[in-house]
Short mmCIF file of C-alpha atoms in Angstrom, two decimals:
data_model
loop_
_atom_site.label_atom_id
_atom_site.label_comp_id
_atom_site.label_asym_id
_atom_site.label_seq_id
_atom_site.Cartn_x
_atom_site.Cartn_y
_atom_site.Cartn_z
CA MET A 12 -64.09 -38.95 -73.73
CA GLN A 13 -62.35 -41.66 -75.67
CA GLN A 14 -60.96 -40.56 -79.11
CA ILE A 15 -61.70 -43.08 -81.89
CA LYS A 16 -60.31 -42.55 -85.41
CA ILE A 17 -62.77 -43.85 -87.92
CA TYR A 18 -62.83 -43.94 -91.80
CA PHE A 19 -65.98 -44.62 -93.85
CA CYS A 20 -65.58 -46.13 -97.37
CA ASP A 21 -67.71 -47.96 -99.87
CA PHE A 22 -70.91 -46.12 -98.87
CA TRP A 23 -73.26 -44.59 -101.29
CA LYS A 24 -72.22 -41.35 -102.87
CA GLU A 25 -74.39 -39.03 -100.66
CA HIS A 26 -72.86 -40.47 -97.53
CA ASN A 27 -71.68 -37.77 -95.08
CA PHE A 28 -69.59 -38.33 -91.97
CA GLU A 29 -71.12 -35.38 -90.22
CA ASN A 30 -74.67 -36.80 -90.81
CA ASP A 31 -73.90 -40.49 -90.53
CA PHE A 32 -76.40 -42.37 -88.33
CA PHE A 33 -73.74 -44.27 -86.41
CA VAL A 34 -71.74 -40.98 -85.77
CA ASN A 35 -75.01 -39.23 -84.60
CA ILE A 36 -75.77 -42.28 -82.05
CA LEU A 37 -72.12 -42.58 -80.71
CA LYS A 38 -70.97 -38.97 -80.65
CA ASP A 39 -72.27 -38.44 -77.03
CA LYS A 40 -70.06 -41.24 -75.79
CA TYR A 41 -66.98 -40.97 -78.01
CA ASP A 42 -64.84 -38.39 -79.72
CA LEU A 43 -65.08 -39.72 -83.26
CA VAL A 44 -62.47 -38.28 -85.71
CA LEU A 45 -62.45 -38.85 -89.40
CA GLU A 46 -59.06 -40.38 -90.32
CA LYS A 47 -58.00 -41.95 -93.63
CA LYS A 48 -54.30 -42.45 -93.31
CA ASN A 49 -54.22 -44.37 -90.12
CA PRO A 50 -57.79 -45.09 -88.76
CA ASP A 51 -58.42 -47.30 -85.70
CA PHE A 52 -61.39 -48.72 -87.44
CA VAL A 53 -63.07 -48.66 -90.88
CA ILE A 54 -66.79 -48.81 -91.38
CA CYS A 55 -67.51 -49.98 -94.75
CA SER A 56 -70.72 -50.75 -96.92
CA CYS A 57 -71.22 -52.84 -100.29
CA TYR A 58 -70.64 -50.33 -102.86
CA GLY A 59 -66.90 -50.63 -103.49
CA ASN A 60 -63.59 -52.23 -102.51
CA GLU A 61 -61.72 -49.50 -101.05
CA HIS A 62 -61.79 -51.26 -97.59
CA ARG A 63 -59.23 -53.70 -98.99
CA LYS A 64 -56.61 -51.06 -98.53
CA PHE A 65 -56.84 -51.15 -94.64
CA LYS A 66 -55.60 -53.65 -92.23
CA CYS A 67 -57.28 -52.33 -89.20
CA PRO A 68 -60.73 -53.86 -87.90
CA LYS A 69 -63.46 -53.64 -90.34
CA ILE A 70 -67.11 -53.08 -89.46
CA PHE A 71 -69.47 -53.96 -92.38
CA TYR A 72 -72.90 -52.32 -92.70
CA THR A 73 -75.36 -52.95 -95.52
CA GLY A 74 -78.87 -51.69 -96.22
CA GLU A 75 -79.13 -54.15 -99.18
CA ASN A 76 -80.13 -57.91 -99.11
CA ILE A 77 -76.57 -58.96 -98.50
CA THR A 78 -75.16 -61.45 -96.00
CA PRO A 79 -71.90 -60.34 -94.49
CA ASP A 80 -68.93 -62.38 -94.98
CA PHE A 81 -66.94 -62.76 -91.72
CA ASN A 82 -63.78 -63.89 -93.57
CA ILE A 83 -63.54 -60.53 -94.96
CA TYR A 84 -65.07 -58.28 -92.17
CA ASP A 85 -64.44 -58.42 -88.36
CA TYR A 86 -68.01 -57.22 -87.46
CA ALA A 87 -71.12 -56.51 -89.24
CA ILE A 88 -74.63 -54.91 -88.98
CA GLY A 89 -77.29 -56.05 -91.53
CA PHE A 90 -80.71 -57.64 -91.88
CA ASP A 91 -80.14 -61.31 -91.38
CA TYR A 92 -81.25 -63.14 -88.20
CA ILE A 93 -77.70 -64.17 -87.21
CA ASN A 94 -76.32 -65.15 -83.77
CA PHE A 95 -72.59 -64.92 -84.13
CA GLN A 96 -71.17 -64.04 -80.62
CA GLN A 97 -70.55 -60.45 -80.43
CA ARG A 98 -69.46 -59.85 -84.08
CA TYR A 99 -73.00 -59.24 -85.61
CA LEU A 100 -75.97 -56.92 -84.90
CA ARG A 101 -79.25 -56.89 -86.71
CA VAL A 102 -80.58 -53.37 -87.29
CA PRO A 103 -83.12 -53.15 -90.33
CA ILE A 104 -82.76 -49.92 -92.37
CA TYR A 105 -86.16 -48.77 -91.48
CA PHE A 106 -84.93 -47.83 -88.01
CA PHE A 107 -82.48 -45.30 -89.47
CA LEU A 108 -85.16 -43.88 -91.87
CA GLU A 109 -87.68 -43.70 -88.98
CA LYS A 110 -85.24 -41.35 -87.27
CA ILE A 111 -85.51 -39.12 -90.13
CA ARG A 112 -89.20 -39.31 -90.88
CA LYS A 113 -90.45 -38.96 -87.41
CA THR A 114 -93.61 -36.96 -87.98
CA PRO A 115 -96.58 -39.09 -89.35
CA ALA A 116 -98.60 -37.68 -92.22
CA LYS A 117 -101.88 -35.82 -91.42
CA VAL A 118 -104.84 -38.35 -91.63
CA VAL A 119 -106.79 -37.77 -94.83
CA GLN A 120 -110.40 -38.43 -94.53
CA LEU A 121 -111.37 -41.91 -95.76
CA GLU A 122 -113.92 -40.70 -98.23
CA LYS A 123 -111.35 -38.40 -99.89
CA ARG A 124 -108.50 -41.02 -100.40
CA ASP A 125 -107.91 -42.67 -103.70
CA PHE A 126 -107.57 -46.38 -104.02
CA CYS A 127 -103.94 -47.45 -104.04
CA SER A 128 -100.25 -46.11 -104.65
CA PHE A 129 -97.35 -47.63 -106.26
CA LEU A 130 -94.03 -45.69 -106.02
CA TYR A 131 -91.03 -47.31 -107.42
CA SER A 132 -88.09 -46.59 -109.65
CA ASN A 133 -86.31 -49.80 -109.76
CA GLY A 134 -87.79 -52.24 -112.33
CA ILE A 135 -84.66 -54.19 -113.28
CA TYR A 136 -82.99 -55.32 -109.93
CA ALA A 137 -86.34 -56.61 -108.26
CA ASP A 138 -88.38 -59.60 -108.29
CA LYS A 139 -91.09 -59.67 -111.08
CA ILE A 140 -93.79 -60.33 -108.62
CA ARG A 141 -94.13 -56.51 -107.94
CA VAL A 142 -94.95 -55.54 -111.36
CA ASN A 143 -97.14 -58.58 -111.95
CA PHE A 144 -99.17 -57.78 -108.80
CA PHE A 145 -99.52 -54.09 -109.89
CA LYS A 146 -100.91 -55.26 -113.22
CA GLN A 147 -103.41 -57.74 -111.68
CA LEU A 148 -104.73 -55.43 -109.13
CA SER A 149 -105.02 -52.64 -111.77
CA LYS A 150 -107.74 -54.57 -113.28
CA TYR A 151 -109.88 -53.83 -110.35
CA LYS A 152 -109.14 -50.16 -109.93
CA LYS A 153 -106.54 -47.73 -111.21
CA ILE A 154 -103.44 -47.83 -109.08
CA ASP A 155 -101.67 -44.40 -109.14
CA SER A 156 -97.97 -44.93 -110.08
CA SER A 157 -95.90 -41.86 -109.73
CA GLY A 158 -92.46 -43.15 -109.70
CA LYS A 159 -90.16 -43.93 -112.56
CA LEU A 160 -91.47 -47.43 -112.84
CA LEU A 161 -94.97 -47.70 -114.63
CA ASN A 162 -95.58 -44.12 -114.13
CA ASN A 163 -99.19 -43.40 -115.13
CA THR A 164 -99.79 -39.90 -113.48
CA GLY A 165 -96.95 -37.85 -114.89
CA LYS A 166 -96.08 -36.62 -111.46
CA ARG A 167 -92.74 -36.85 -109.67
CA ILE A 168 -92.96 -36.89 -105.91
CA LYS A 169 -91.01 -34.62 -103.44
CA ASP A 170 -92.62 -35.81 -100.14
CA LYS A 171 -93.24 -39.58 -100.07
CA ILE A 172 -95.02 -39.80 -96.78
CA GLU A 173 -97.59 -37.03 -97.74
CA TYR A 174 -98.22 -38.56 -100.99
CA LEU A 175 -98.78 -42.06 -99.70
CA SER A 176 -101.29 -40.47 -97.15
CA LYS A 177 -103.65 -39.71 -99.95
CA PHE A 178 -104.41 -43.42 -100.67
CA LYS A 179 -106.14 -46.11 -98.78
CA PHE A 180 -103.57 -48.78 -99.69
CA THR A 181 -99.91 -48.77 -100.64
CA ILE A 182 -98.21 -51.48 -102.55
CA ALA A 183 -95.10 -52.11 -100.21
CA PHE A 184 -92.94 -54.91 -102.01
CA GLU A 185 -89.46 -55.52 -101.19
CA ASN A 186 -86.99 -55.81 -104.11
CA SER A 187 -86.63 -59.54 -102.89
CA SER A 188 -87.76 -61.91 -100.36
CA SER A 189 -85.35 -62.97 -97.72
CA GLU A 190 -85.76 -63.76 -93.98
CA GLY A 191 -85.09 -60.46 -92.00
CA TYR A 192 -84.94 -58.34 -95.11
CA THR A 193 -87.29 -55.57 -94.07
CA THR A 194 -86.65 -52.05 -95.44
CA GLU A 195 -88.65 -48.71 -95.21
CA LYS A 196 -91.42 -49.94 -97.55
CA ILE A 197 -93.81 -51.00 -94.87
CA THR A 198 -92.91 -48.36 -92.21
CA ASP A 199 -93.26 -45.48 -94.75
CA ALA A 200 -96.84 -46.76 -95.39
CA PHE A 201 -97.67 -46.87 -91.58
CA LEU A 202 -96.24 -43.36 -91.27
CA ALA A 203 -98.54 -42.28 -94.07
CA ASN A 204 -101.51 -43.84 -92.33
CA THR A 205 -102.30 -46.15 -95.27
CA ILE A 206 -102.56 -49.99 -95.31
CA PRO A 207 -99.31 -51.59 -96.64
CA ILE A 208 -99.83 -54.58 -99.09
CA TYR A 209 -96.67 -56.18 -98.20
CA TRP A 210 -94.41 -58.83 -99.83
CA GLY A 211 -90.89 -59.59 -98.75
CA ASN A 212 -89.60 -60.70 -95.49
CA PRO A 213 -91.29 -64.02 -94.69
CA LEU A 214 -90.98 -63.50 -91.01
CA ILE A 215 -92.38 -59.98 -91.11
CA ALA A 216 -95.21 -60.87 -88.62
CA GLU A 217 -92.54 -61.17 -85.91
CA GLU A 218 -91.93 -57.41 -86.19
CA PHE A 219 -95.11 -55.99 -87.21
CA ASN A 220 -98.71 -56.82 -86.31
CA PRO A 221 -100.40 -58.98 -89.12
CA LYS A 222 -103.67 -57.33 -88.42
CA SER A 223 -102.36 -53.90 -89.44
CA PHE A 224 -101.30 -54.83 -92.93
CA ILE A 225 -101.96 -57.23 -95.97
CA CYS A 226 -99.23 -59.76 -96.32
CA ILE A 227 -99.20 -61.27 -99.66
CA SER A 228 -97.37 -64.37 -98.41
CA ASN A 229 -100.34 -65.37 -96.24
CA PHE A 230 -102.45 -66.19 -99.53
CA GLN A 231 -102.29 -69.11 -101.66
CA SER A 232 -102.03 -66.87 -104.76
CA LEU A 233 -102.05 -63.24 -105.79
CA GLU A 234 -105.67 -63.67 -107.10
CA ASP A 235 -106.73 -64.62 -103.49
CA ALA A 236 -104.79 -61.54 -101.84
CA ILE A 237 -106.58 -59.40 -104.38
CA LYS A 238 -110.08 -60.76 -103.36
CA LYS A 239 -109.10 -59.88 -99.75
CA ILE A 240 -108.10 -56.30 -100.76
CA ILE A 241 -111.37 -55.91 -102.69
CA GLU A 242 -113.40 -57.05 -99.63
CA ILE A 243 -111.52 -54.53 -97.35
CA ASP A 244 -111.93 -51.71 -99.89
CA ASN A 245 -115.73 -52.26 -99.87
CA ASN A 246 -116.05 -52.67 -96.21
CA ASP A 247 -115.22 -49.39 -94.33
CA GLN A 248 -115.50 -51.26 -90.80
CA LEU A 249 -112.92 -53.88 -91.88
CA TYR A 250 -110.70 -51.10 -93.33
CA LEU A 251 -110.85 -49.04 -90.11
CA GLU A 252 -110.07 -52.04 -87.99
CA MET A 253 -107.01 -52.52 -89.93
CA ILE A 254 -105.86 -48.84 -90.28
CA ASN A 255 -106.34 -48.49 -86.43
CA ALA A 256 -104.63 -51.61 -85.37
CA PRO A 257 -101.32 -51.38 -83.35
CA LYS A 258 -98.50 -51.72 -85.84
CA ILE A 259 -95.53 -52.94 -83.86
CA ILE A 260 -95.38 -56.33 -82.11
CA LYS A 261 -91.70 -56.45 -81.15
CA LYS A 262 -90.14 -53.18 -79.83
CA THR A 263 -86.36 -53.12 -79.88
CA ASN A 264 -84.10 -50.40 -78.42
CA TYR A 265 -81.83 -50.30 -81.46
CA ASN A 266 -80.09 -47.17 -80.09
CA LYS A 267 -78.99 -49.09 -76.96
CA ASP A 268 -77.91 -52.09 -79.12
CA ILE A 269 -75.88 -50.00 -81.47
CA ILE A 270 -74.10 -48.36 -78.57
CA ASP A 271 -73.41 -51.65 -76.76
CA PHE A 272 -72.27 -53.14 -80.14
CA PHE A 273 -69.67 -50.55 -80.82
CA GLU A 274 -68.61 -50.25 -77.10
CA ASN A 275 -67.59 -53.98 -77.36
CA ILE A 276 -65.68 -53.44 -80.66
CA PHE A 277 -63.93 -50.14 -79.31
CA SER A 278 -62.96 -52.03 -75.98
CA ASN A 279 -61.08 -54.60 -78.09
CA LYS A 280 -59.08 -52.09 -80.21
CA GLY A 281 -56.89 -53.41 -82.96
CA LYS A 282 -58.28 -57.00 -82.56
CA ILE A 283 -58.60 -58.66 -85.94
CA LEU A 284 -61.21 -61.45 -86.09
CA ARG A 285 -61.55 -62.01 -89.92
CA LYS A 286 -59.50 -64.84 -91.50
CA ASP A 287 -58.74 -62.87 -94.81
CA ASN A 288 -56.47 -60.05 -94.08
CA ASN A 289 -55.00 -59.77 -97.33
CA PRO A 290 -56.09 -56.56 -99.07
CA GLY A 291 -55.26 -57.84 -102.56
CA TRP A 292 -58.32 -59.87 -103.44
CA ASP A 293 -61.93 -58.67 -103.72
CA ASN A 294 -65.15 -60.56 -102.64
CA ASN A 295 -65.38 -62.46 -105.86
CA GLY A 296 -61.76 -63.83 -105.44
CA LYS A 297 -60.41 -61.55 -108.21
CA PHE A 298 -57.16 -59.70 -107.63
CA TYR A 299 -57.84 -56.08 -106.55
CA LEU A 300 -55.37 -53.58 -108.30
CA TYR A 301 -55.33 -50.55 -106.11
CA SER A 302 -51.57 -49.83 -106.36
CA PRO A 303 -49.01 -49.74 -109.27
CA PHE A 304 -46.89 -52.29 -107.16
CA ARG A 305 -49.57 -54.89 -107.08
CA ARG A 306 -50.58 -54.07 -110.64
CA GLY A 307 -46.97 -54.93 -111.67
CA ILE A 308 -47.14 -58.38 -109.86
CA TYR A 309 -50.42 -59.10 -111.52
CA LYS A 310 -49.02 -58.51 -114.97
CA LYS A 311 -45.99 -60.59 -114.24
CA ILE A 312 -48.12 -63.43 -113.14
CA ARG A 313 -50.34 -63.28 -116.06
CA SER A 314 -47.27 -63.21 -118.45
CA LEU A 315 -45.98 -66.40 -116.78
CA LEU A 316 -49.36 -68.12 -117.14
CA HIS A 317 -50.04 -67.29 -120.76
#
């Protein structure tokens, strides 16, 4: 088994090498060793600039709505629909979360379900349409909000899927709208056997059956979308047709795609494809001060300029 020395950086705080999704997928094919001093490859995300310290090939991964910069990274995995030779792979984040949330919630009888859920904490870094829609639909019936944002139940939820399963509908709005940007919002609703009211990826119908959810983008206005929701809410036959419709249109073997993607990368060990191999600058063109030596140069340049 080929040994590959890898270092992970710029991920979220809770990231763990032993439980990393790429490691779990690749460990049967490669002997992956965590190595910071002299890694063969760096896998990095978007929450820092530590990757700038390394000159080896860099593989960028993002679960955020960020388009990878191939001047900075050699390879990337993200949301965008990009064809860039063998340097890019599209894997939406819901794939990784589905591997964790495998078990659908128990089906709650229709007559025992409440109207609609709203479960969010982010009210700042998100499009205003989400809150506006919540307020407009709330004029029809109460929407249970049990997250930090607009909480009206006093609850804090431990099991998201179980909680969502208690409602007929779930507001499943992304933070922003961009082609390919599909997170767990819609798949969590499907796992909970509730109907997603979705806004986000304008190409969502290429992945999921439009007969299985309510897509806000298909309507001329929020008012028109709400009229349709009210119609379905008051017609059990329409509701059951939608809740029982097949969910997925395009089935993709992401496991195989990921293995093939990394196999190509590892077979070209040491090959640098990015244009910017200078670790002294960050993504915004600012000097990245990670060493006393570079810090001293920067101060000297500033003294000459001012």
